[in-house]
Coordinates of C-alpha atoms in Angstrom, one line a residue:
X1 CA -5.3 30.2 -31.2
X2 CA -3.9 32.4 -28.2
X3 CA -6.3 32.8 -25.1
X4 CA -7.7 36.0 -24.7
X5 CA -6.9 37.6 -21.4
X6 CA -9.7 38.6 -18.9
X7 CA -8.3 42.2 -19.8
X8 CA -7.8 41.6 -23.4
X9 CA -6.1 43.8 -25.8
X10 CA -7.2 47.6 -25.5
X11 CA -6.1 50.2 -28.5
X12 CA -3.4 52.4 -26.6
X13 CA -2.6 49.9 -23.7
X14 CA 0.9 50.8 -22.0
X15 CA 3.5 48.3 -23.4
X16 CA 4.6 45.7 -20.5
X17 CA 7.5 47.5 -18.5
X18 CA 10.8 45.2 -18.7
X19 CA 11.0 42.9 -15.3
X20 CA 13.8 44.7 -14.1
X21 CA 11.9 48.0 -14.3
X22 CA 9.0 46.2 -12.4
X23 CA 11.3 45.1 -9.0
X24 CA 10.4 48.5 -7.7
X25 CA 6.4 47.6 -8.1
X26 CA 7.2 44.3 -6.6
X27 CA 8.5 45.1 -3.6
X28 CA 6.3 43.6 -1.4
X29 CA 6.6 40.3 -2.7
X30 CA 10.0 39.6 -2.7
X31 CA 11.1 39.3 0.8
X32 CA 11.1 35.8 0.8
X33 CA 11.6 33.8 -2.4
X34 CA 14.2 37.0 -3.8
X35 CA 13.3 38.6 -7.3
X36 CA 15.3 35.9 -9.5
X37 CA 12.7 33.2 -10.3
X38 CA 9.4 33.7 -8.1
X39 CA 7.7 30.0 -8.2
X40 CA 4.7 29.5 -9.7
X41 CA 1.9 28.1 -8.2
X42 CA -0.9 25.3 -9.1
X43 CA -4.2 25.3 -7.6
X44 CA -6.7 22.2 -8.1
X45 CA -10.1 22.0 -6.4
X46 CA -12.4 19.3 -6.2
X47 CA -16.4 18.9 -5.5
X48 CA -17.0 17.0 -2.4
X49 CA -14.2 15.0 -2.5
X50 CA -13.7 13.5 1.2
X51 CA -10.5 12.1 2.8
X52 CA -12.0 9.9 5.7
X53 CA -14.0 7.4 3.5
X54 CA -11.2 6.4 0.8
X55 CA -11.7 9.7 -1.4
X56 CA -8.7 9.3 -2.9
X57 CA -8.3 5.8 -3.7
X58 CA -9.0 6.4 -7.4
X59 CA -6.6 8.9 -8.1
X60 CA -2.9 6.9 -8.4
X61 CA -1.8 8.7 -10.6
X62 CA -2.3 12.3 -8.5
X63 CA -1.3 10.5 -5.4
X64 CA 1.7 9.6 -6.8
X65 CA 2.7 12.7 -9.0
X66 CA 1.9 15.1 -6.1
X67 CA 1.9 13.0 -2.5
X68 CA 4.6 10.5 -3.4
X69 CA 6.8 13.8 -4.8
X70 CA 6.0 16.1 -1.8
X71 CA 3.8 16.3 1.8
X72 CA 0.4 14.7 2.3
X73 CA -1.3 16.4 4.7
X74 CA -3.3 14.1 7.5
X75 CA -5.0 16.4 9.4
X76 CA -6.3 19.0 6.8
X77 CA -10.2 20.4 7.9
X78 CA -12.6 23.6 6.4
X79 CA -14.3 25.5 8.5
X80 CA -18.0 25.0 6.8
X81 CA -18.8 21.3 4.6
X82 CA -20.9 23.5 2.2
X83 CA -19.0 24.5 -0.4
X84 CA -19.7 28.7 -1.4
X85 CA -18.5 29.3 2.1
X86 CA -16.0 27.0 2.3
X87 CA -14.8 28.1 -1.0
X88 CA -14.6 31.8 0.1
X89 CA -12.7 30.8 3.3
X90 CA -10.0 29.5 0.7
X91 CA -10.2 32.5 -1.6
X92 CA -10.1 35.0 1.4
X93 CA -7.9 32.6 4.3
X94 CA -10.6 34.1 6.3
X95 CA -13.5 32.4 8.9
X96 CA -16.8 31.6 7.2
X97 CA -17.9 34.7 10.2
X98 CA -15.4 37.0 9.1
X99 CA -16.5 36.8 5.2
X100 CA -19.9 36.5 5.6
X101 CA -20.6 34.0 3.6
X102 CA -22.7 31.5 5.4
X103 CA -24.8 29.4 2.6
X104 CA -25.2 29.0 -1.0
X105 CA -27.3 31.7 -2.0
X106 CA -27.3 35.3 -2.6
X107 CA -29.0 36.1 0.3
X108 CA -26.3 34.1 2.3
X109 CA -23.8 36.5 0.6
X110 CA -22.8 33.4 -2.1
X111 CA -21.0 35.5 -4.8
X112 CA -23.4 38.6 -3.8
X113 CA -23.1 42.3 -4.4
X114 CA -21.6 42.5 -0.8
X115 CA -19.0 39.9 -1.6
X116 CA -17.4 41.4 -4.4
X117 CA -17.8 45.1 -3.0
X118 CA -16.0 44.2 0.4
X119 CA -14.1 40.7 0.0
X120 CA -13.1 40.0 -4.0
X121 CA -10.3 43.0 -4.1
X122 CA -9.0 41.6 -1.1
X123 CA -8.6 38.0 -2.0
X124 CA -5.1 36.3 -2.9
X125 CA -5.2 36.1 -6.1
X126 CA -6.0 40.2 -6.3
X127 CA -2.8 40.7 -4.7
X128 CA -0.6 38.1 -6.3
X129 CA -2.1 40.0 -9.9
X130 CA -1.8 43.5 -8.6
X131 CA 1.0 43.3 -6.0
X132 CA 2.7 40.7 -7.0
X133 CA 2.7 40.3 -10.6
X134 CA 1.5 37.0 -11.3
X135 CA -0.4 36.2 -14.2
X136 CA -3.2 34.4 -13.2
X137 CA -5.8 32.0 -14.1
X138 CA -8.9 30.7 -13.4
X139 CA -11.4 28.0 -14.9
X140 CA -14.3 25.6 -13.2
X141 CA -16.7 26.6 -10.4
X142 CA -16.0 29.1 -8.3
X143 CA -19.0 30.6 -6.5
X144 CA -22.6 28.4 -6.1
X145 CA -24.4 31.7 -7.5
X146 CA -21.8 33.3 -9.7
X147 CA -23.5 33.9 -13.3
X148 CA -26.7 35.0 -11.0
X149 CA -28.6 37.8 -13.1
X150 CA -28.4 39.7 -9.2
X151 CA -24.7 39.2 -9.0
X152 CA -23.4 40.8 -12.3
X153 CA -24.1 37.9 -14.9
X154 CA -21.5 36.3 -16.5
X155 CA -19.8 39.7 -17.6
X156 CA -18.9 39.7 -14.1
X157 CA -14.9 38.9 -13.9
X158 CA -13.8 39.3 -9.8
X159 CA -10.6 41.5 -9.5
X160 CA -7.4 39.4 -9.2
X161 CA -7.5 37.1 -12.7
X162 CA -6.2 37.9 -16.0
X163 CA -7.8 34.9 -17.6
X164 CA -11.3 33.6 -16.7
X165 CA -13.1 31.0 -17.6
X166 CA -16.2 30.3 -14.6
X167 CA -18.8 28.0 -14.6
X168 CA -22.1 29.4 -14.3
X169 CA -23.5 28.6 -10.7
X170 CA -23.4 24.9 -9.4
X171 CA -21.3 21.8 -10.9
X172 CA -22.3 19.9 -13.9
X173 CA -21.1 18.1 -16.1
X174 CA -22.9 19.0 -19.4
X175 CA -25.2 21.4 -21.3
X176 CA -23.8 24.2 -18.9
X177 CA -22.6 27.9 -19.7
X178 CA -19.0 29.1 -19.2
X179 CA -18.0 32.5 -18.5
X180 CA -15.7 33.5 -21.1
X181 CA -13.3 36.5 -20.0
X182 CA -17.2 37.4 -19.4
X183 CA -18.8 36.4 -22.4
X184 CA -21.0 33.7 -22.4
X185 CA -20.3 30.1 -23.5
X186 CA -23.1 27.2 -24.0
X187 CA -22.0 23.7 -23.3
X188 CA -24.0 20.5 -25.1
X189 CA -23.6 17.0 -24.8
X190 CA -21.0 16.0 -26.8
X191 CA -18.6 14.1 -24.8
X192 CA -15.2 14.9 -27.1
X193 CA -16.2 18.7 -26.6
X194 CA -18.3 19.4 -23.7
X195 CA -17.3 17.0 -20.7
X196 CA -16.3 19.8 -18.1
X197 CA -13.4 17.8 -16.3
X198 CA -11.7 17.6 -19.7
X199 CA -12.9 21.2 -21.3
X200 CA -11.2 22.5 -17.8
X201 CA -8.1 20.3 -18.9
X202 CA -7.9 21.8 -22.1
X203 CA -8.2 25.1 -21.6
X204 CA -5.7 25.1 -18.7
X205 CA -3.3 23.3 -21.0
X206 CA -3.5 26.1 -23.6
X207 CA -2.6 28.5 -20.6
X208 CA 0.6 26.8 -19.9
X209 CA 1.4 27.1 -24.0
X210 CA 0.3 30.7 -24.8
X211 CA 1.4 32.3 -21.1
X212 CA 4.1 34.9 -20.5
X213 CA 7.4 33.7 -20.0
X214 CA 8.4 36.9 -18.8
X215 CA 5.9 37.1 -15.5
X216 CA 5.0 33.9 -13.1
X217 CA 1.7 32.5 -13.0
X218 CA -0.8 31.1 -11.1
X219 CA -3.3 28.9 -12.2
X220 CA -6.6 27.9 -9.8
X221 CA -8.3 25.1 -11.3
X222 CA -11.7 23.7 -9.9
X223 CA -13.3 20.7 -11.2
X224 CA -16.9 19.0 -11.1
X225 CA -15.9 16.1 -9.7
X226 CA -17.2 14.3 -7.4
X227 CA -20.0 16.7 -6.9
X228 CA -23.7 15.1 -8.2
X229 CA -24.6 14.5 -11.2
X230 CA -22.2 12.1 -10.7
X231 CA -21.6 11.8 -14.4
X232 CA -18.4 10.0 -15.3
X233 CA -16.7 10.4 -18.4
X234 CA -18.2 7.3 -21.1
X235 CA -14.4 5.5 -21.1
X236 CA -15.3 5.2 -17.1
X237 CA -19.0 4.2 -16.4
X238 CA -18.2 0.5 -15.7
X239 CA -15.3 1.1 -13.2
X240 CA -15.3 -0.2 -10.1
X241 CA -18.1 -2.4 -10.3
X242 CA -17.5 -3.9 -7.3
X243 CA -16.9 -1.4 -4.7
X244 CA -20.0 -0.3 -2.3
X245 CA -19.6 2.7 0.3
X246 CA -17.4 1.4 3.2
X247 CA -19.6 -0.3 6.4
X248 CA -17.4 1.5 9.1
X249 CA -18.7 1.2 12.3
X250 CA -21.1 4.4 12.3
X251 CA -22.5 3.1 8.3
X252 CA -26.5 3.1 9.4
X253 CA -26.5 3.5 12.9
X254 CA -28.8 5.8 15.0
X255 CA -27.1 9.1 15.9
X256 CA -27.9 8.5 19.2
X257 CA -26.9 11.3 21.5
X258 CA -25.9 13.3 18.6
X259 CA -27.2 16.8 17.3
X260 CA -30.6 17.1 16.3
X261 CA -30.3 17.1 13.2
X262 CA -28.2 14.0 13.2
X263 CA -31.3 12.0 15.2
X264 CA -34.0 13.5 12.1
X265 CA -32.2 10.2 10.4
X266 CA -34.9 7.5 9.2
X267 CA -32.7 4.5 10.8
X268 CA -32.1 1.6 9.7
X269 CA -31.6 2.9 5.9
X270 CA -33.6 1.0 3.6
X271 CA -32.6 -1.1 0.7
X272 CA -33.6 1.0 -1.6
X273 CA -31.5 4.2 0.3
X274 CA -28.5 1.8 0.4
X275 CA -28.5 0.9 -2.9
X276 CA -28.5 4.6 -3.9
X277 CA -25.8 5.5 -1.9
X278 CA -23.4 2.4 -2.9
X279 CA -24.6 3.2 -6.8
X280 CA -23.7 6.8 -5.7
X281 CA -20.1 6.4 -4.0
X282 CA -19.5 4.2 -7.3
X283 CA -19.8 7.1 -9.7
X284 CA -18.2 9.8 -7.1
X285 CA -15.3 7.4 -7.7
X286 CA -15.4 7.0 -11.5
X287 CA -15.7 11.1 -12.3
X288 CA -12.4 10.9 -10.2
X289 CA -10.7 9.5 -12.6
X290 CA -10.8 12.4 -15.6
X291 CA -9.5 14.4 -12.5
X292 CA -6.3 11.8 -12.5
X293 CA -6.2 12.4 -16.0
X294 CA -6.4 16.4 -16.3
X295 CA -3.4 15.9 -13.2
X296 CA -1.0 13.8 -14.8
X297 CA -2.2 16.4 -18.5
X298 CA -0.5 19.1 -16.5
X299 CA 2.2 17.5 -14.4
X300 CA 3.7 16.4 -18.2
X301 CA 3.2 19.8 -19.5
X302 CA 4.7 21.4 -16.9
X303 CA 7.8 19.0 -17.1
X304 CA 8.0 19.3 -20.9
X305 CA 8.4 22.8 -20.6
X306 CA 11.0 22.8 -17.8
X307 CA 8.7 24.7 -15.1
X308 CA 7.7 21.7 -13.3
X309 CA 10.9 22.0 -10.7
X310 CA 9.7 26.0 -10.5
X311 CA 5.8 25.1 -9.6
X312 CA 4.2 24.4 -6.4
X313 CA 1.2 22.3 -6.8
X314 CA -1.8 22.1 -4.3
X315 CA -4.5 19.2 -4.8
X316 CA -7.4 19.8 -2.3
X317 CA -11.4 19.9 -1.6
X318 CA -13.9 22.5 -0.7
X319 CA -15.3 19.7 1.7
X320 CA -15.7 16.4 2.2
X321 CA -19.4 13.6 1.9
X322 CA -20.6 11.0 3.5
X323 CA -22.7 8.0 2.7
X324 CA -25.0 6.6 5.3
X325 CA -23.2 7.8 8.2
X326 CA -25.7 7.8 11.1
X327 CA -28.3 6.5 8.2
X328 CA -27.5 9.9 6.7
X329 CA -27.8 8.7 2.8
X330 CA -25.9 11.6 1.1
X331 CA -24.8 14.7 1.7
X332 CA -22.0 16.7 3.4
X333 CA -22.8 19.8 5.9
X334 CA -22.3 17.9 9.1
X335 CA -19.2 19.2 11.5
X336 CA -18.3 15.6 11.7
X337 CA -14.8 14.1 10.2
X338 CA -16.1 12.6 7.2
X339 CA -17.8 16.5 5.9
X340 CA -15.4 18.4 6.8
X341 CA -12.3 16.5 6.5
X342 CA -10.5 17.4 3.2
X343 CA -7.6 15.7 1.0
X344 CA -4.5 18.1 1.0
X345 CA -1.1 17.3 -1.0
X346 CA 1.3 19.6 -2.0
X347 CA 4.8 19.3 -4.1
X348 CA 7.1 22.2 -5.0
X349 CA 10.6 23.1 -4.5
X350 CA 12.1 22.3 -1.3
X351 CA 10.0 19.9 -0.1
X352 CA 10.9 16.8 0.0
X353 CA 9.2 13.8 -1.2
X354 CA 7.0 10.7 0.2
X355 CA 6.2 13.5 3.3
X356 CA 2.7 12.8 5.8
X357 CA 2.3 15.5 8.0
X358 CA 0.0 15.0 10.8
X359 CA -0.3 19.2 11.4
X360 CA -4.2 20.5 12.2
X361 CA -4.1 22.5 8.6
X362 CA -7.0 24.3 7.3
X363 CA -8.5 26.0 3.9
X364 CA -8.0 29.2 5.2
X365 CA -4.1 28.8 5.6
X366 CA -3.9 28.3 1.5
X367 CA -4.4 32.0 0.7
X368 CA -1.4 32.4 3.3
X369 CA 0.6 29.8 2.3
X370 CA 0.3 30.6 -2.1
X371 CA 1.2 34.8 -0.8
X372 CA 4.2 33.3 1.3
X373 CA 5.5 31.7 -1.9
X374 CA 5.5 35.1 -3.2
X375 CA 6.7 36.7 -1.2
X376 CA 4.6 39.0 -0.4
X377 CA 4.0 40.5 3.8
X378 CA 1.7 38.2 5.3
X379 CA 1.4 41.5 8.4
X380 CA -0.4 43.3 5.4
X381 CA -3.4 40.8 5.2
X382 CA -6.2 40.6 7.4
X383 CA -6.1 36.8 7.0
X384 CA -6.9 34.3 9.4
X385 CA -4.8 31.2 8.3
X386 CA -1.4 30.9 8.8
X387 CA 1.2 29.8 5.6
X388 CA 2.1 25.8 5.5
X389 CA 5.2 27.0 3.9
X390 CA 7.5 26.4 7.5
X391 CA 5.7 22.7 7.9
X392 CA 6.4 22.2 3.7
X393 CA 10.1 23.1 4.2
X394 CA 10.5 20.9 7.6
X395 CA 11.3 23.7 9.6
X396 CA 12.2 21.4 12.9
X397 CA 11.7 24.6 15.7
X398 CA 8.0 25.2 13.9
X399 CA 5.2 27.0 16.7
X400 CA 1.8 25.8 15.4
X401 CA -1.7 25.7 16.4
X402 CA -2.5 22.9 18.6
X403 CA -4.4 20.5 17.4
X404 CA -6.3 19.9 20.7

C-alpha cells in the first residue's frame, strides 16, 4: 500500500509542475550542488547513545557501512545532554538560549505553543520542503512532549515534512501511540509488529519504495535506542553477557572539587547500584543492535535502487550517558565528556572513505551542513552552526572554530 503523505490527497490539488518549470522556485537552493541531481540526504538519531564509553562498539555493521565509507567525526559535542533541547538545537542549528528550549517540558518550551509559533517554520527541514523542494520524511521521537493535549495532540504535524509518523512524547519501546500524518496509532506488544526500532525500519523502507522519483528526499529518522526501557529486541536479550560498564579511572570516585551537583553523589556506589548500572550498560548495548539492523535495511535499499552514490547519510546522538561516573549511576545532563559527547559519521558523495576528523563539530552545524547540500544560502538563516560540508570534502585551506 502507498504511504499517505502528511498532506494527503485534496479534491482539486494543483498537479505537480514539471522539474524544469520548478528551477525558477528553486533558486535559492541551487548555488552549490547545480539543479541536475540535488543529493539526498539521510538522517538517523539515536537515544542517549554516548561516544566516550564505547557507545558504538555494537554497531559493526553501521560503523562500517557509514564510518569505514566516509568521515568519523572525533570531536563531535551538543550544547545541552537532555535531549528536547538538544534535539531542537539540531532541528533549528541554533543555541539551546537562542531557541528557548531549555528542559523537557512544556513549560521549558519542549514542543510548546511557543516553539511551533516562532521556531518550527524556521527549521531545516521547512526550508528544504518549501524552498528547496525536497520530499521529506520523518518517523521516531521527535519532541519529549510532542502528542501533549497542550501542544496540539497528535493532529499536530510541524511545517517542513510531507510524511510523518511521531512518537507520542518520550521513547519506548512498546504499547506506545504513533502519530499518523496526525492520526493516531496504538502500539501493543507484539514483537513481529510493534517493536519501534523495527516499525521505524519498516515504515522508512516503504518511503524509499513509494517516494517520488521526480523530487529529492530527505528522510530524518530517530530511534528508541538506547534510551531506558532498555528493551532489546527478543533475538538480542542474551548478548553480551559478559560485558559490564567500563572502570575508567573516574568509575565511582568522589567528584571531588567538582560542581555541586556532581559532590550530591552517594560515593562509593553500592553493589546493588553497580549491578544496576552494568545490567543497564548491557541492554543500552543489545537495543543497539536493531539500530545495526534498520542501518544496513536502508544502506541495501538505497543501493538496490541505485540512489545509494546520490545520498548523504548522517548517524548521530541527541546526547551522550554515563554509568557511575563520579558514583553517578545513570543518567546524562552533566557538561562533562561522557553526556555531552556524541557519535558523528557521515558518508556521501565526495567524501572519501576510512576518514577521522578530529574538528570541534556540533549538533547545531547539522541543520547547516543538510541546507549546504542543497544548496540553499546559508546568509539567509539565522543559524548558529556552521556546514561540515568544507571539512567532508577535505577542503585543505578550511577556517574553523578553535577547538580551545
Amino acid at each position: 500500500m502507498r504511504l499517505p503523505s502528511a498532506a494527503g490527497p485534496r479534491p482539486g490539488r494543483p498537479r505537480r509542475l514539471p522539474a524544469l518549470l520548478l528551477l525558477p522556485l528553486l533558486g535559492g537552493c541551487l548555488g552549490l550542488v547545480g539543479a541536475a541531481r540535488r543529493p539526498n540526504v539521510l538522517l538517523l538519531l539515536t537515544d542517549d547513545q554516548d561516544a566516550e564509553l564505547g557507545g558504538m562498539t555494537p554497531l559493526k555493521k553501521t560503523k562500517a557501512l557509514i564510518g569505514e565509507k566516509g568521515m568519523t567525526f572525533s570531536s563531535a559535542y551538543v550544547p545541552s545532554a537532555l535531549c528536547c533541547p538538544s534535539r531542537a538545537s539540531i532541528l533549528t542549528g541554533k543555541y539551546p538560549h537562542n531557541h528557548h528550549v531549555v528542559n523537557n517540558t512544556l513549560e521549558g518550551n519542549c514542543s510548546s505553543k511557543a516553539w511551533q509559533k516562532i521556531q518550527e517554520p524556521y527549521t531545516f527541514p521547512a526550508i528544504l520542503k518549501s524552498v528547496c523542494g525536497y520530499q521529506t520524511f520523518f518517523a521516531g521521537k521527535y519532541l519529549n512532549e510532542y502528542g501533549a493535549p497542550d501542544a496540539g495532540g497528535l493532529e499536530h504535524i510541524p511545517l517542513g515534512w510531507s510524511y510523518w509518523y511521531a512518537l507520542e512524547k518520550n521513547s519506548k519501546y512498546y504499547n506506545y501511540t504513533l502519530s499518523i500524518n496526525g492520526k493516531a496509532r496504538k502500539h501493543g506488544e507484539n514483537y513481529s509488529v510493534d517493536y519501534l526500532t523495527d516499525v521505524l525500519a519498516n515504515l522508512s523502507l516503504d518511503f524509499l519504495d513509494y517516494k517520488s522519483n521526480s523530487e529529492p528526499f530527505f528522510m530524518m529518522i530517530s530511534t528508541p535506542a538506547p534510551h531506558s526501557p532498555w528493551t532489546a529486541a527478543p533475538q538480542y536479550q542474551k548478548a553480551f553477557q559478559n560485558v559490564i560498564a567500563p572502570r575508567n579511572k573516574n568509575f565511582n570516585i568522589h567528584g571531588t572539587n567538582k560542581h555541586w551537583l556532581i559532590r550530591q553523589a552517594k560515593t562509593p556506589m553500592t553493589n546493588s547500584s553497580i549491578r544496576f548500572l552494568d545490567d543497564a550498560f548491557r541492554r543500552r548495548w543489545q537495543t543497539l543492535l536493531s539500530v545495526d539492523d534498520l542501518v544496513e535495511k536502508l544502506v541495501k535499499r538505497l543501493d538496490s535502487t541505485g540512489e545509494l552514490d546520490n545520498t548523504y547519510i548522517f548517524y548521530t546522538s541527541d546526547n551522550g550517558y554515563h554509568t557511575g561516573q563520579f558514583s553517578l549511576p545513570i543518567d546524562k545532563r552533566q557538561l562533562y565528556e561522557f553526556d555531552i559527547k556524541v557519535p558523528l559519521l557521515v558518508r556521501g558523495p565526495g567524501i572519501k572513505p576510512n576518514q577521522t576528523s578530529k574538528m570541534l563539530v556540533s549538533n547545531i552545524d547539522l541543520g547547516p551542513t543538510i541546507l549546504d547540500l542543497a544548496g540553499y544560502d546559508l546568509n539567509k538563516t539565522q543559524m548558529d552552526g556552521m556546514s561540515l560540508l568544507p571539512i567532508l570534502k577535505g577542503d585543505r585551506n578550511l577556517t574553523w572554530r578553535s577547538d580551545v
